[in-house]
Coordinates of C-alpha atoms and ligand atoms in Angstrom, one line a residue:
M29 CA -82.2 -5.0 0.4
N30 CA -81.6 -1.4 -0.7
K31 CA -85.3 -0.9 -0.5
Y32 CA -85.3 -1.9 3.1
I33 CA -82.4 0.4 4.0
L34 CA -84.3 3.2 2.3
I35 CA -87.4 2.5 4.3
V36 CA -85.4 2.3 7.5
L37 CA -83.7 5.6 6.7
I38 CA -87.0 7.3 5.9
S39 CA -88.6 5.9 9.0
L40 CA -85.6 7.1 11.1
S41 CA -85.8 10.6 9.6
V42 CA -89.5 10.7 10.1
L43 CA -89.0 9.6 13.7
S44 CA -86.3 12.3 14.3
L45 CA -88.6 14.9 12.8
V46 CA -91.4 13.9 15.1
A47 CA -88.9 13.9 18.0
S48 CA -87.7 17.4 17.2
E49 CA -91.2 18.6 16.8
S50 CA -92.2 17.4 20.2
A51 CA -89.0 18.9 21.6
T52 CA -90.2 22.3 20.7
A53 CA -93.8 21.5 21.4
D54 CA -93.6 22.5 25.1
C55 CA -96.2 24.4 27.0
K56 CA -93.6 25.6 29.6
T57 CA -91.8 27.6 26.9
H58 CA -94.8 28.9 25.0
P59 CA -93.5 32.3 23.9
V60 CA -96.8 34.1 24.5
F61 CA -97.2 32.7 28.0
D62 CA -94.7 35.0 29.7
K63 CA -96.3 38.1 28.3
A64 CA -99.9 36.9 28.9
K65 CA -99.0 35.9 32.4
N66 CA -97.8 39.4 33.3
L67 CA -101.1 40.9 32.1
L68 CA -103.2 38.3 33.8
N69 CA -101.3 38.8 37.1
V70 CA -101.8 42.6 36.9
I71 CA -105.6 42.1 36.3
F72 CA -106.1 39.6 39.0
T73 CA -104.0 41.3 41.6
Q74 CA -106.9 42.7 43.7
D75 CA -109.0 39.7 44.4
K76 CA -107.5 36.9 46.5
R77 CA -109.5 34.1 45.1
A78 CA -109.0 35.3 41.5
K79 CA -105.3 35.5 42.2
H80 CA -105.3 31.9 43.4
I81 CA -107.2 30.5 40.5
N82 CA -105.1 32.5 38.1
K83 CA -102.0 30.8 39.6
V84 CA -103.5 27.3 39.5
L85 CA -104.6 27.6 35.8
Q86 CA -101.2 29.1 34.8
K87 CA -99.5 26.1 36.4
R88 CA -101.8 23.7 34.6
F89 CA -101.1 25.5 31.3
Q90 CA -97.4 25.0 31.7
E91 CA -97.6 21.4 32.7
R92 CA -100.0 20.4 30.0
S93 CA -99.0 18.4 26.9
P94 CA -100.1 20.4 23.9
K95 CA -103.1 18.9 22.1
S96 CA -105.9 19.9 19.9
I97 CA -109.1 20.5 21.8
S98 CA -112.7 21.0 20.7
D99 CA -113.9 24.3 19.3
N100 CA -116.5 24.3 22.0
D101 CA -113.7 24.2 24.7
L102 CA -111.7 26.9 22.8
G103 CA -114.8 29.1 22.8
F104 CA -114.1 32.6 21.6
C105 CA -110.4 31.6 21.2
S106 CA -111.4 29.2 18.5
G107 CA -109.2 31.1 16.0
F108 CA -106.6 28.5 17.0
S109 CA -108.9 25.6 16.4
G110 CA -107.2 22.4 15.2
Q111 CA -103.8 23.4 16.6
K112 CA -101.9 21.8 19.5
T113 CA -102.9 24.3 22.2
C114 CA -101.8 24.5 25.8
C115 CA -105.2 26.1 26.7
D116 CA -108.2 24.3 28.1
K117 CA -111.8 25.3 28.6
E118 CA -111.0 26.8 32.1
L119 CA -108.2 29.0 30.9
V120 CA -110.4 30.3 28.1
K121 CA -113.0 31.1 30.8
L122 CA -110.4 32.9 32.9
I123 CA -109.4 35.0 29.8
D124 CA -113.1 36.0 29.4
Q125 CA -113.2 37.2 33.0
A126 CA -109.8 38.9 32.7
A127 CA -111.1 41.0 29.8
L128 CA -114.0 42.2 31.9
L129 CA -112.2 42.8 35.1
K130 CA -109.6 44.8 33.1
V131 CA -112.3 47.4 32.3
K132 CA -113.9 47.6 35.7
P133 CA -111.5 50.2 37.2
I134 CA -111.8 52.2 34.0
L135 CA -115.6 52.3 34.5
Q136 CA -115.3 53.1 38.1
T137 CA -112.8 55.9 37.8
K138 CA -114.2 59.4 37.8
S139 CA -114.5 60.5 34.2
A140 CA -114.3 64.0 32.7
F141 CA -118.1 64.2 33.0
S142 CA -118.0 63.7 36.8
K143 CA -115.3 66.2 36.9
L144 CA -117.6 68.7 35.2
I145 CA -120.2 68.3 37.9
N146 CA -117.5 68.6 40.6
V147 CA -116.0 71.7 39.1
Y148 CA -119.5 73.2 38.8
V149 CA -120.2 72.7 42.5
S150 CA -116.9 74.2 43.6
Q151 CA -117.4 77.2 41.3
L152 CA -120.9 77.7 42.6
N153 CA -119.7 77.6 46.2
R154 CA -116.8 79.9 45.5
N155 CA -118.5 82.5 43.3
C156 CA -122.0 82.9 44.8
S157 CA -122.9 84.2 48.2
A158 CA -124.5 81.7 50.5
T159 CA -127.8 83.6 50.3
V160 CA -128.4 82.8 46.6
I161 CA -127.4 79.1 46.6
P162 CA -129.0 76.1 48.3
S163 CA -128.4 75.5 52.0
P164 CA -126.9 73.2 53.0
P165 CA -124.6 73.4 50.0
I166 CA -125.4 71.2 47.1
V167 CA -123.1 68.1 46.6
P168 CA -122.2 66.5 43.3
K169 CA -124.1 63.3 44.1
A170 CA -127.4 65.3 44.5
I171 CA -126.8 66.8 41.0
H172 CA -126.2 63.3 39.5
T173 CA -129.5 62.0 40.9
D174 CA -131.6 65.1 40.3
K175 CA -134.3 63.9 38.0
S176 CA -135.7 67.4 37.4
L177 CA -132.5 68.3 35.4
K178 CA -133.8 67.1 32.0
I179 CA -130.9 68.4 29.9
L180 CA -128.2 67.1 32.3
S181 CA -130.0 63.7 32.5
Q182 CA -129.8 63.4 28.7
F183 CA -126.1 64.2 28.6
K184 CA -125.5 61.9 31.5
L185 CA -127.1 59.0 29.6
A186 CA -125.3 59.8 26.4
Q187 CA -121.8 60.0 28.1
G188 CA -122.6 56.7 29.9
N189 CA -123.3 55.0 26.6
C190 CA -120.0 56.3 25.2
K191 CA -118.2 55.0 28.2
I192 CA -119.8 51.6 27.9
N193 CA -118.8 51.4 24.3
F194 CA -115.2 52.4 25.2
A195 CA -115.1 49.7 27.9
K196 CA -116.4 47.1 25.4
A197 CA -113.7 48.0 22.9
L198 CA -111.0 47.6 25.5
S199 CA -112.5 44.4 26.8
A200 CA -112.6 42.8 23.3
F201 CA -109.0 44.0 22.8
T202 CA -107.8 42.4 26.0
R203 CA -109.6 39.2 25.3
G204 CA -108.2 39.0 21.8
S205 CA -104.7 39.7 23.0
L206 CA -104.9 37.1 25.8
C207 CA -106.4 34.5 23.4
S208 CA -103.1 34.4 21.6
V209 CA -101.7 32.3 24.4
C210 CA -103.9 29.5 22.9
M211 CA -102.0 29.4 19.6
G212 CA -100.7 26.0 18.9
V213 CA -97.1 25.1 19.7
D214 CA -97.1 23.5 16.3
K215 CA -98.0 26.8 14.6
L216 CA -95.8 29.3 16.5
S217 CA -93.8 30.2 13.4
N218 CA -97.0 31.3 11.6
Y219 CA -97.8 33.9 14.3
I220 CA -94.4 35.0 15.7
N221 CA -91.7 36.6 13.7
A222 CA -87.9 36.2 14.1
Q223 CA -87.8 39.2 16.5
G224 CA -90.3 37.5 18.7
Q225 CA -93.1 39.9 17.9
L226 CA -96.6 38.7 17.7
K227 CA -98.2 39.0 14.2
I228 CA -101.6 40.6 14.4
T229 CA -104.0 41.4 11.6
Q230 CA -104.5 45.0 10.3
Q231 CA -108.2 44.4 10.1
S232 CA -108.6 43.6 13.9
V233 CA -106.4 46.6 14.7
N234 CA -108.6 48.8 12.6
I235 CA -111.7 47.5 14.3
F236 CA -110.3 48.3 17.7
Q237 CA -109.0 51.7 16.7
Q238 CA -112.4 52.6 15.1
A239 CA -114.3 51.4 18.1
A240 CA -112.0 53.4 20.4
D241 CA -112.2 56.5 18.2
N242 CA -116.0 56.4 18.0
A243 CA -116.3 56.0 21.8
I244 CA -113.8 58.7 22.6
K245 CA -115.3 61.1 20.0
C246 CA -118.8 60.4 21.3
F247 CA -117.6 61.2 24.8
A248 CA -115.6 64.4 23.8
D249 CA -118.7 65.7 21.9
I250 CA -120.5 66.1 25.2
F251 CA -118.1 69.0 26.0
T252 CA -118.7 71.3 23.0
P253 CA -119.3 75.0 24.1
S254 CA -122.9 74.9 23.1
N255 CA -123.6 71.7 25.1
L256 CA -121.8 73.2 28.1
D257 CA -124.0 76.3 27.7
S258 CA -127.2 74.2 27.9
I259 CA -125.9 72.2 30.8
L260 CA -124.7 75.2 32.8
N261 CA -127.8 77.3 32.1
E262 CA -130.0 74.5 33.4
L263 CA -127.8 74.0 36.5
N264 CA -127.7 77.7 37.3
A265 CA -131.5 78.0 36.9
A266 CA -131.9 75.2 39.3
Y267 CA -129.4 76.2 42.0
I268 CA -128.9 80.0 41.8
K269 CA -131.8 82.2 43.0
N270 CA -132.0 85.7 41.5
N271 CA -128.4 86.5 40.9
D272 CA -127.4 86.7 37.2
S273 CA -123.9 88.0 37.9
C274 CA -122.8 85.0 40.0
A275 CA -124.5 82.7 37.5
A276 CA -122.6 84.4 34.7
S277 CA -119.3 84.0 36.5
V278 CA -119.9 80.4 37.4
A279 CA -120.7 79.6 33.7
K280 CA -117.7 81.6 32.5
N281 CA -115.2 79.9 34.9
V282 CA -116.5 76.3 34.2
K283 CA -116.4 76.9 30.5
S284 CA -112.9 78.2 30.7
I285 CA -111.7 75.2 32.7
F286 CA -113.4 72.9 30.1
S287 CA -112.3 74.9 27.1
N288 CA -109.9 72.1 26.1
P289 CA -110.6 69.0 28.1
K290 CA -108.2 66.9 26.0
I291 CA -110.4 64.0 25.4
T292 CA -108.9 62.5 22.3
N293 CA -107.5 59.5 20.6
D294 CA -105.0 61.6 18.7
D295 CA -101.4 61.4 20.1
G296 CA -100.5 64.7 18.4
Q297 CA -97.9 63.0 16.2
G298 CA -100.3 61.6 13.6
G299 CA -100.9 58.4 15.5
K300 CA -103.6 57.0 17.8
I301 CA -103.4 56.9 21.6
C302 CA -105.3 53.7 21.5
K303 CA -103.1 52.0 19.0
G304 CA -104.0 48.4 19.3
T305 CA -100.4 47.3 18.9
S306 CA -99.2 47.1 22.4
L307 CA -101.0 44.0 23.6
F308 CA -99.3 43.0 26.8
S309 CA -97.7 46.3 27.9
D310 CA -98.8 49.5 29.6
N311 CA -101.8 50.9 27.8
S312 CA -102.8 53.4 30.5
L313 CA -102.7 56.5 28.3
C314 CA -105.4 54.9 26.2
E315 CA -107.3 53.6 29.2
Q316 CA -107.4 57.1 30.7
S317 CA -108.7 58.8 27.5
L318 CA -112.1 59.6 29.0
L319 CA -110.6 61.2 32.1
G320 CA -109.5 64.1 30.0
D321 CA -106.8 66.5 31.0
S322 CA -105.4 65.9 34.5
S323 CA -105.6 69.6 35.2
L324 CA -109.4 69.5 35.0
E325 CA -109.6 68.4 38.6
F326 CA -106.8 67.1 40.8
T327 CA -104.5 64.5 39.2
N328 CA -105.5 61.5 37.3
P329 CA -105.2 58.2 39.1
R330 CA -103.4 55.4 37.4
F331 CA -105.3 52.3 36.6
L332 CA -104.7 48.7 37.7
S333 CA -102.3 48.2 40.6
F334 CA -100.0 50.9 39.5
E335 CA -99.3 51.8 43.1
N336 CA -97.6 48.4 43.0
E337 CA -94.2 49.3 41.6
S338 CA -93.1 45.7 40.9
L339 CA -96.2 45.0 38.8
D340 CA -95.9 48.4 37.2
R341 CA -92.5 47.6 35.7
L342 CA -93.9 44.5 34.1
L343 CA -96.1 46.6 31.8
V344 CA -93.8 49.1 30.2
E345 CA -95.3 50.4 27.0
K346 CA -93.6 48.7 24.1
L347 CA -94.6 47.5 20.7
D348 CA -94.9 43.8 21.1
A349 CA -96.8 43.2 18.0
I350 CA -96.5 43.7 14.3
I351 CA -99.1 43.9 11.5
D352 CA -99.2 40.8 9.3
P353 CA -101.9 39.4 7.1
S354 CA -101.5 35.9 8.6
G355 CA -101.6 37.3 12.1
V356 CA -104.0 36.8 15.0
N357 CA -107.3 38.7 15.5
I358 CA -106.8 40.9 18.6
F359 CA -110.4 42.1 18.7
V360 CA -112.6 39.3 20.2
S361 CA -116.1 40.3 21.6
S362 CA -118.0 38.0 24.0
P363 CA -121.6 37.8 25.1
K364 CA -120.2 38.5 28.5
D365 CA -119.5 42.1 27.4
Q366 CA -123.2 42.7 27.7
I367 CA -122.9 43.0 31.5
I368 CA -120.8 46.1 31.1
D369 CA -122.8 49.1 32.3
E370 CA -121.7 52.5 33.3
S371 CA -120.9 51.6 36.9
G372 CA -119.1 48.3 36.2
K373 CA -120.8 46.9 39.3
N374 CA -122.0 43.8 37.5
I375 CA -118.4 42.7 36.7
T376 CA -117.4 40.3 39.4
F377 CA -115.0 37.4 39.5
S378 CA -117.0 34.2 39.4
F379 CA -115.3 30.9 38.8
I380 CA -115.7 27.3 40.0
L381 CA -112.4 25.6 39.6
K382 CA -112.7 21.9 38.6
N383 CA -110.5 20.6 41.3
S384 CA -108.6 17.5 40.1
Q385 CA -107.4 16.8 43.6
S386 CA -110.8 16.6 45.2
K387 CA -111.8 14.4 42.2
L388 CA -109.0 12.0 43.1
A389 CA -110.0 12.0 46.7
F390 CA -113.6 11.3 45.7
A391 CA -112.4 8.4 43.5
A392 CA -110.3 7.0 46.4
L393 CA -113.3 7.2 48.7
I394 CA -115.5 5.3 46.2
A395 CA -112.8 2.7 45.8
F396 CA -112.5 2.4 49.6
I397 CA -116.3 2.0 50.1
S398 CA -116.5 -0.6 47.4
L399 CA -113.6 -2.5 49.0
I400 CA -115.5 -2.5 52.3
I401 CA -118.7 -3.7 50.6
Ligands
NAG526 C1 -115.1 83.1 41.3 O1 -114.2 82.2 41.8 C2 -112.9 82.3 41.2 C3 -112.1 81.1 41.7 O2 -112.1 81.1 43.1 C4 -112.3 83.6 41.6 O3 -111.1 83.8 41.0 C5 -113.3 84.8 41.1 O4 -112.8 86.0 41.6 C6 -114.7 84.5 41.6 N1 -115.5 85.5 41.0 C7 -116.5 86.1 41.7 C8 -117.3 87.1 40.8 O5 -116.7 85.9 42.8
NAG527 C1 -124.8 88.3 43.6 O1 -123.6 87.6 43.6 C2 -122.4 88.4 43.7 C3 -121.2 87.5 43.5 O2 -121.3 86.4 44.4 C4 -122.4 89.1 45.0 O3 -121.3 90.0 45.1 C5 -123.7 89.9 45.2 O4 -123.8 90.5 46.5 C6 -124.9 89.0 44.9 N1 -126.1 89.8 44.9 C7 -127.2 89.4 45.7 C8 -128.4 90.3 45.6 O5 -127.2 88.5 46.5
NAG528 C1 -96.9 43.9 44.7 O1 -96.6 42.9 43.9 C2 -95.7 42.0 44.4 C3 -95.3 41.0 43.3 O2 -96.4 40.4 42.8 C4 -96.3 41.3 45.7 O3 -95.4 40.4 46.3 C5 -96.7 42.4 46.6 O4 -97.4 41.8 47.7 C6 -97.6 43.4 46.0 N1 -97.9 44.5 46.9 C7 -99.1 45.1 47.0 C8 -99.2 46.2 48.0 O5 -100.1 44.6 46.4
NAG529 C1 -126.7 44.4 36.4 O1 -127.3 43.6 37.4 C2 -128.6 44.0 37.8 C3 -129.0 43.2 39.0 O2 -128.8 41.9 38.8 C4 -129.6 43.8 36.6 O3 -130.8 44.2 36.9 C5 -129.0 44.6 35.4 O4 -129.8 44.4 34.2 C6 -127.6 44.3 35.1 N1 -127.0 45.2 34.1 C7 -126.5 44.7 32.9 C8 -126.0 45.7 32.0 O5 -126.4 43.5 32.7

């Protein structure tokens, strides 16, 4: 008899445990969802179709019952393999696209290298009399495409590669950050501390910081005084005819403007500008690293939809993560990163949404036809 009571009691406690487990196991209240949602919304704000698909997939995420899905479906988010995830294959695909679209505006914004060419052109036109320079006046685009400028072409290629590596680092960082929305509802306490901060591994932060450091340094090295001398000598020889004094003053002025372009990952306080620890908040200082000092030419634009005040406020820079050995990996590369080139023009939103509604309609149609037959 006692034995039976014990069994009943044990069964009841097991049942209540299961019940309390499933009470917390809710995709609607997934603690990473709100943060990831804001970042996704900011990234997908420009494209109407992307915005729509983002909305649909977010809704599906929230309405799903958490379950373990195949490693294949988790794809590059398979760090959360075997856990009760709210992600599905399509959301993982959306995250991949988000990581790429995030870096597109960074690639397409004028970098310090384009500014160098612009500044050269304006100094040329200001300092040299019309008789010694090309007529009609040379424009920056003509310089960028002038194949006879061998030295400039080399530096142009080099800075393009630095820029591509920078974009790849940021893409992997965004992808890794967003993947954390796939952590299982049954494993939240492994990854989130009592303050609600996401635990991330030191190793993945190091990889991101190192990749950002290397790319920024690679880009900054283009602007050493001796490199500037070679570039300016070549440009002056190509565009100024028989006037050493104006050539000298153009070179002097451009070099003085670029004497400290402020292309750095050093925040001046012993830390990094690209820290790797603010996952879902405003990272624009890091993202603007290759633009250099805003005084180089005009003012720096702000990335993403920062003209949109309401979205801007969603991404205030804050530390939303903490280093922990059992944390998540925030640096996740993807084969898709290979489409990143200097122009970013191959990055486009492409997504075929599996539409459950049209599937239902199709099934109804089949049922209707078979009824008639
Ligand atoms: C070159 O242009 C700068 C900026 O407009 C001006 O201050 C300077 O006097 C000019 N130098 C010469 C030699 O024309
Ligand atoms: C050379 O350039 C300087 C500065 O623009 C100008 O004052 C001078 O007249 C030019 N000399 C010739 C020969 O064009
Ligand atoms: C800014 O964002 C808000 C909220 O998402 C949206 O309603 C509004 O249309 C956006 N405005 C622009 C100009 O994109
Ligand atoms: C970008 O697309 C063009 C045209 O499809 C292709 O030739 C080129 O290789 C692509 N670049 C990269 C980096 O994938």
